[in-house]
């Protein structure tokens, strides 16, 4: 972990950790202890709208229109409320492109209530006390390249799927 991050962590009160599943949250909470509150996003919180293309093909930018998934508003509101009170936020969805996208979408929503510099990304490949604690020693920011890769795939799937599905 960079020295700046380590120093901040040593001076902090309670931190918020966000994982994908409630079962993971419960297990990880046991490993991290009382200085951490572990919550679940229950998967993705943002996606393209279901009732339209949601990708800007007219201007040629292919910029996606991401919205909070209907039904996830309460989850997002709860996480925002918790993040606003936390000294640091650790995003811990799965360590793949989808997980990185989930982390980016969470960061995008949470930066409305928490300073971006206290929002970190942690990854671990196994849910053991050793792996989880080690992940916090290597906290980083969201990897934009992985997010772009996932988003490109999602946009292509939408453009092709939207045009082919009527056939």
Short mmCIF file of C-alpha atoms in Angstrom, two decimals:
data_model
loop_
_atom_site.label_atom_id
_atom_site.label_comp_id
_atom_site.label_asym_id
_atom_site.label_seq_id
_atom_site.Cartn_x
_atom_site.Cartn_y
_atom_site.Cartn_z
CA UNK A 1 0.00 0.00 0.00
CA UNK A 2 1.36 3.45 -0.82
CA UNK A 3 2.68 5.24 2.27
CA UNK A 4 0.00 7.96 1.97
CA UNK A 5 -2.77 5.36 1.99
CA UNK A 6 -1.18 3.46 4.91
CA UNK A 7 -0.84 6.69 6.93
CA UNK A 8 -4.48 7.63 6.27
CA UNK A 9 -5.64 4.16 7.28
CA UNK A 10 -3.74 4.30 10.58
CA UNK A 11 -5.48 7.56 11.51
CA UNK A 12 -9.00 6.54 10.53
CA UNK A 13 -12.11 5.61 12.39
CA UNK A 14 -14.65 3.32 10.77
CA UNK A 15 -14.30 2.39 7.09
CA UNK A 16 -16.95 1.12 4.70
CA UNK A 17 -16.23 -1.96 2.60
CA UNK A 18 -18.57 -2.86 -0.26
CA UNK A 19 -18.64 -6.36 -1.73
CA UNK A 20 -21.10 -7.91 -4.18
CA UNK A 21 -22.90 -10.49 -2.05
CA UNK A 22 -24.40 -10.42 1.45
CA UNK A 23 -22.81 -13.82 2.21
CA UNK A 24 -19.34 -12.45 1.39
CA UNK A 25 -20.09 -9.36 3.45
CA UNK A 26 -20.86 -11.43 6.52
CA UNK A 27 -17.70 -13.53 6.22
CA UNK A 28 -15.40 -10.60 5.42
CA UNK A 29 -16.84 -8.57 8.28
CA UNK A 30 -15.60 -11.26 10.69
CA UNK A 31 -12.07 -10.97 9.26
CA UNK A 32 -11.82 -7.18 9.34
CA UNK A 33 -13.22 -6.41 12.76
CA UNK A 34 -14.94 -3.46 14.38
CA UNK A 35 -13.16 -0.70 12.44
CA UNK A 36 -14.91 -1.80 9.25
CA UNK A 37 -18.52 -2.03 8.18
CA UNK A 38 -19.00 -4.48 5.32
CA UNK A 39 -22.04 -4.11 3.08
CA UNK A 40 -23.21 -5.66 -0.21
CA UNK A 41 -24.13 -3.94 -3.46
CA UNK A 42 -25.89 -7.13 -4.54
CA UNK A 43 -24.16 -7.08 -7.93
CA UNK A 44 -24.33 -4.27 -10.48
CA UNK A 45 -25.98 -0.99 -9.48
CA UNK A 46 -25.86 0.70 -12.92
CA UNK A 47 -26.63 -0.43 -16.44
CA UNK A 48 -27.91 0.75 -19.78
CA UNK A 49 -31.66 1.51 -19.78
CA UNK A 50 -33.82 -1.48 -20.74
CA UNK A 51 -36.34 0.39 -22.91
CA UNK A 52 -33.96 2.08 -25.37
CA UNK A 53 -30.54 1.65 -26.96
CA UNK A 54 -28.82 3.83 -24.36
CA UNK A 55 -25.72 4.30 -26.54
CA UNK A 56 -24.97 7.48 -28.48
CA UNK A 57 -24.55 6.17 -32.03
CA UNK A 58 -25.89 9.33 -33.70
CA UNK A 59 -22.90 11.48 -32.70
CA UNK A 60 -20.56 8.52 -33.11
CA UNK A 61 -19.23 8.78 -29.55
CA UNK A 62 -20.77 5.45 -28.47
CA UNK A 63 -21.05 6.98 -25.01
CA UNK A 64 -23.28 4.79 -22.83
CA UNK A 65 -26.18 6.22 -20.85
CA UNK A 66 -25.79 4.46 -17.52
CA UNK A 67 -28.62 4.65 -15.02
CA UNK A 68 -29.13 3.22 -11.56
CA UNK A 69 -30.87 -0.11 -12.17
CA UNK A 70 -34.57 0.14 -11.29
CA UNK A 71 -35.05 -1.49 -7.91
CA UNK A 72 -31.48 -0.71 -6.79
CA UNK A 73 -32.22 2.85 -5.65
CA UNK A 74 -32.59 1.81 -2.01
CA UNK A 75 -29.29 -0.08 -2.08
CA UNK A 76 -27.52 2.93 -3.61
CA UNK A 77 -29.12 5.34 -1.14
CA UNK A 78 -28.07 3.14 1.80
CA UNK A 79 -24.50 2.88 0.54
CA UNK A 80 -24.35 6.65 -0.01
CA UNK A 81 -25.58 7.27 3.52
CA UNK A 82 -22.96 4.92 4.96
CA UNK A 83 -20.20 6.34 2.73
CA UNK A 84 -20.98 9.89 3.83
CA UNK A 85 -20.13 8.89 7.41
CA UNK A 86 -17.12 6.69 6.64
CA UNK A 87 -13.52 7.82 6.85
CA UNK A 88 -12.66 5.64 3.86
CA UNK A 89 -14.55 3.48 1.36
CA UNK A 90 -13.09 0.23 0.04
CA UNK A 91 -14.73 -1.24 -3.05
CA UNK A 92 -14.26 -5.01 -3.10
CA UNK A 93 -16.35 -6.54 -5.89
CA UNK A 94 -14.90 -9.54 -7.74
CA UNK A 95 -11.40 -9.13 -9.28
CA UNK A 96 -12.49 -9.23 -12.94
CA UNK A 97 -13.77 -6.76 -15.56
CA UNK A 98 -17.33 -6.98 -14.27
CA UNK A 99 -16.16 -6.41 -10.71
CA UNK A 100 -14.07 -3.44 -11.80
CA UNK A 101 -17.12 -1.97 -13.56
CA UNK A 102 -19.22 -2.48 -10.43
CA UNK A 103 -16.49 -0.73 -8.41
CA UNK A 104 -16.39 2.16 -10.92
CA UNK A 105 -20.16 2.58 -10.83
CA UNK A 106 -20.13 2.51 -7.04
CA UNK A 107 -17.30 5.08 -6.97
CA UNK A 108 -19.24 7.27 -9.40
CA UNK A 109 -22.28 7.29 -7.12
CA UNK A 110 -20.36 7.51 -3.84
CA UNK A 111 -18.15 10.42 -4.90
CA UNK A 112 -21.30 12.52 -4.56
CA UNK A 113 -21.04 12.07 -0.78
CA UNK A 114 -17.42 11.00 -0.14
CA UNK A 115 -14.16 12.52 -1.30
CA UNK A 116 -12.78 10.59 -4.31
CA UNK A 117 -9.36 10.38 -2.65
CA UNK A 118 -10.76 8.18 0.15
CA UNK A 119 -12.43 5.71 -2.22
CA UNK A 120 -10.18 2.71 -2.84
CA UNK A 121 -10.35 -0.56 -4.75
CA UNK A 122 -9.25 -3.82 -3.13
CA UNK A 123 -9.20 -7.25 -4.73
CA UNK A 124 -8.71 -10.76 -3.44
CA UNK A 125 -9.02 -14.15 -5.12
CA UNK A 126 -10.02 -16.10 -2.03
CA UNK A 127 -12.05 -15.23 1.00
CA UNK A 128 -9.63 -16.06 3.77
CA UNK A 129 -8.53 -13.78 6.59
CA UNK A 130 -4.98 -13.67 5.18
CA UNK A 131 -6.06 -12.85 1.59
CA UNK A 132 -8.58 -10.22 2.65
CA UNK A 133 -6.17 -8.44 5.00
CA UNK A 134 -3.40 -8.57 2.39
CA UNK A 135 -5.74 -6.93 -0.15
CA UNK A 136 -6.06 -3.90 2.11
CA UNK A 137 -2.27 -3.55 2.13
CA UNK A 138 -2.48 -3.16 -1.67
CA UNK A 139 -5.41 -0.76 -1.92
CA UNK A 140 -5.50 1.15 -5.19
CA UNK A 141 -7.91 3.17 -7.27
CA UNK A 142 -10.30 1.76 -9.86
CA UNK A 143 -8.50 0.50 -12.98
CA UNK A 144 -9.97 2.58 -15.82
CA UNK A 145 -8.59 0.19 -18.44
CA UNK A 146 -10.56 -2.76 -17.03
CA UNK A 147 -13.67 -0.60 -16.78
CA UNK A 148 -13.27 0.54 -20.38
CA UNK A 149 -12.88 -3.09 -21.50
CA UNK A 150 -16.09 -4.12 -19.73
CA UNK A 151 -17.96 -1.07 -20.97
CA UNK A 152 -16.83 -1.63 -24.56
CA UNK A 153 -18.07 -5.20 -24.39
CA UNK A 154 -21.39 -4.08 -22.88
CA UNK A 155 -21.89 -1.37 -25.53
CA UNK A 156 -21.10 -3.78 -28.37
CA UNK A 157 -23.48 -6.37 -26.91
CA UNK A 158 -26.19 -3.72 -26.68
CA UNK A 159 -25.72 -2.33 -30.18
CA UNK A 160 -25.62 -5.76 -31.82
CA UNK A 161 -28.31 -7.27 -29.59
CA UNK A 162 -30.65 -4.33 -30.00
CA UNK A 163 -30.40 -4.48 -33.79
CA UNK A 164 -30.53 -8.28 -34.10
CA UNK A 165 -33.23 -9.08 -31.53
CA UNK A 166 -36.15 -7.82 -33.66
CA UNK A 167 -35.14 -10.38 -36.32
#
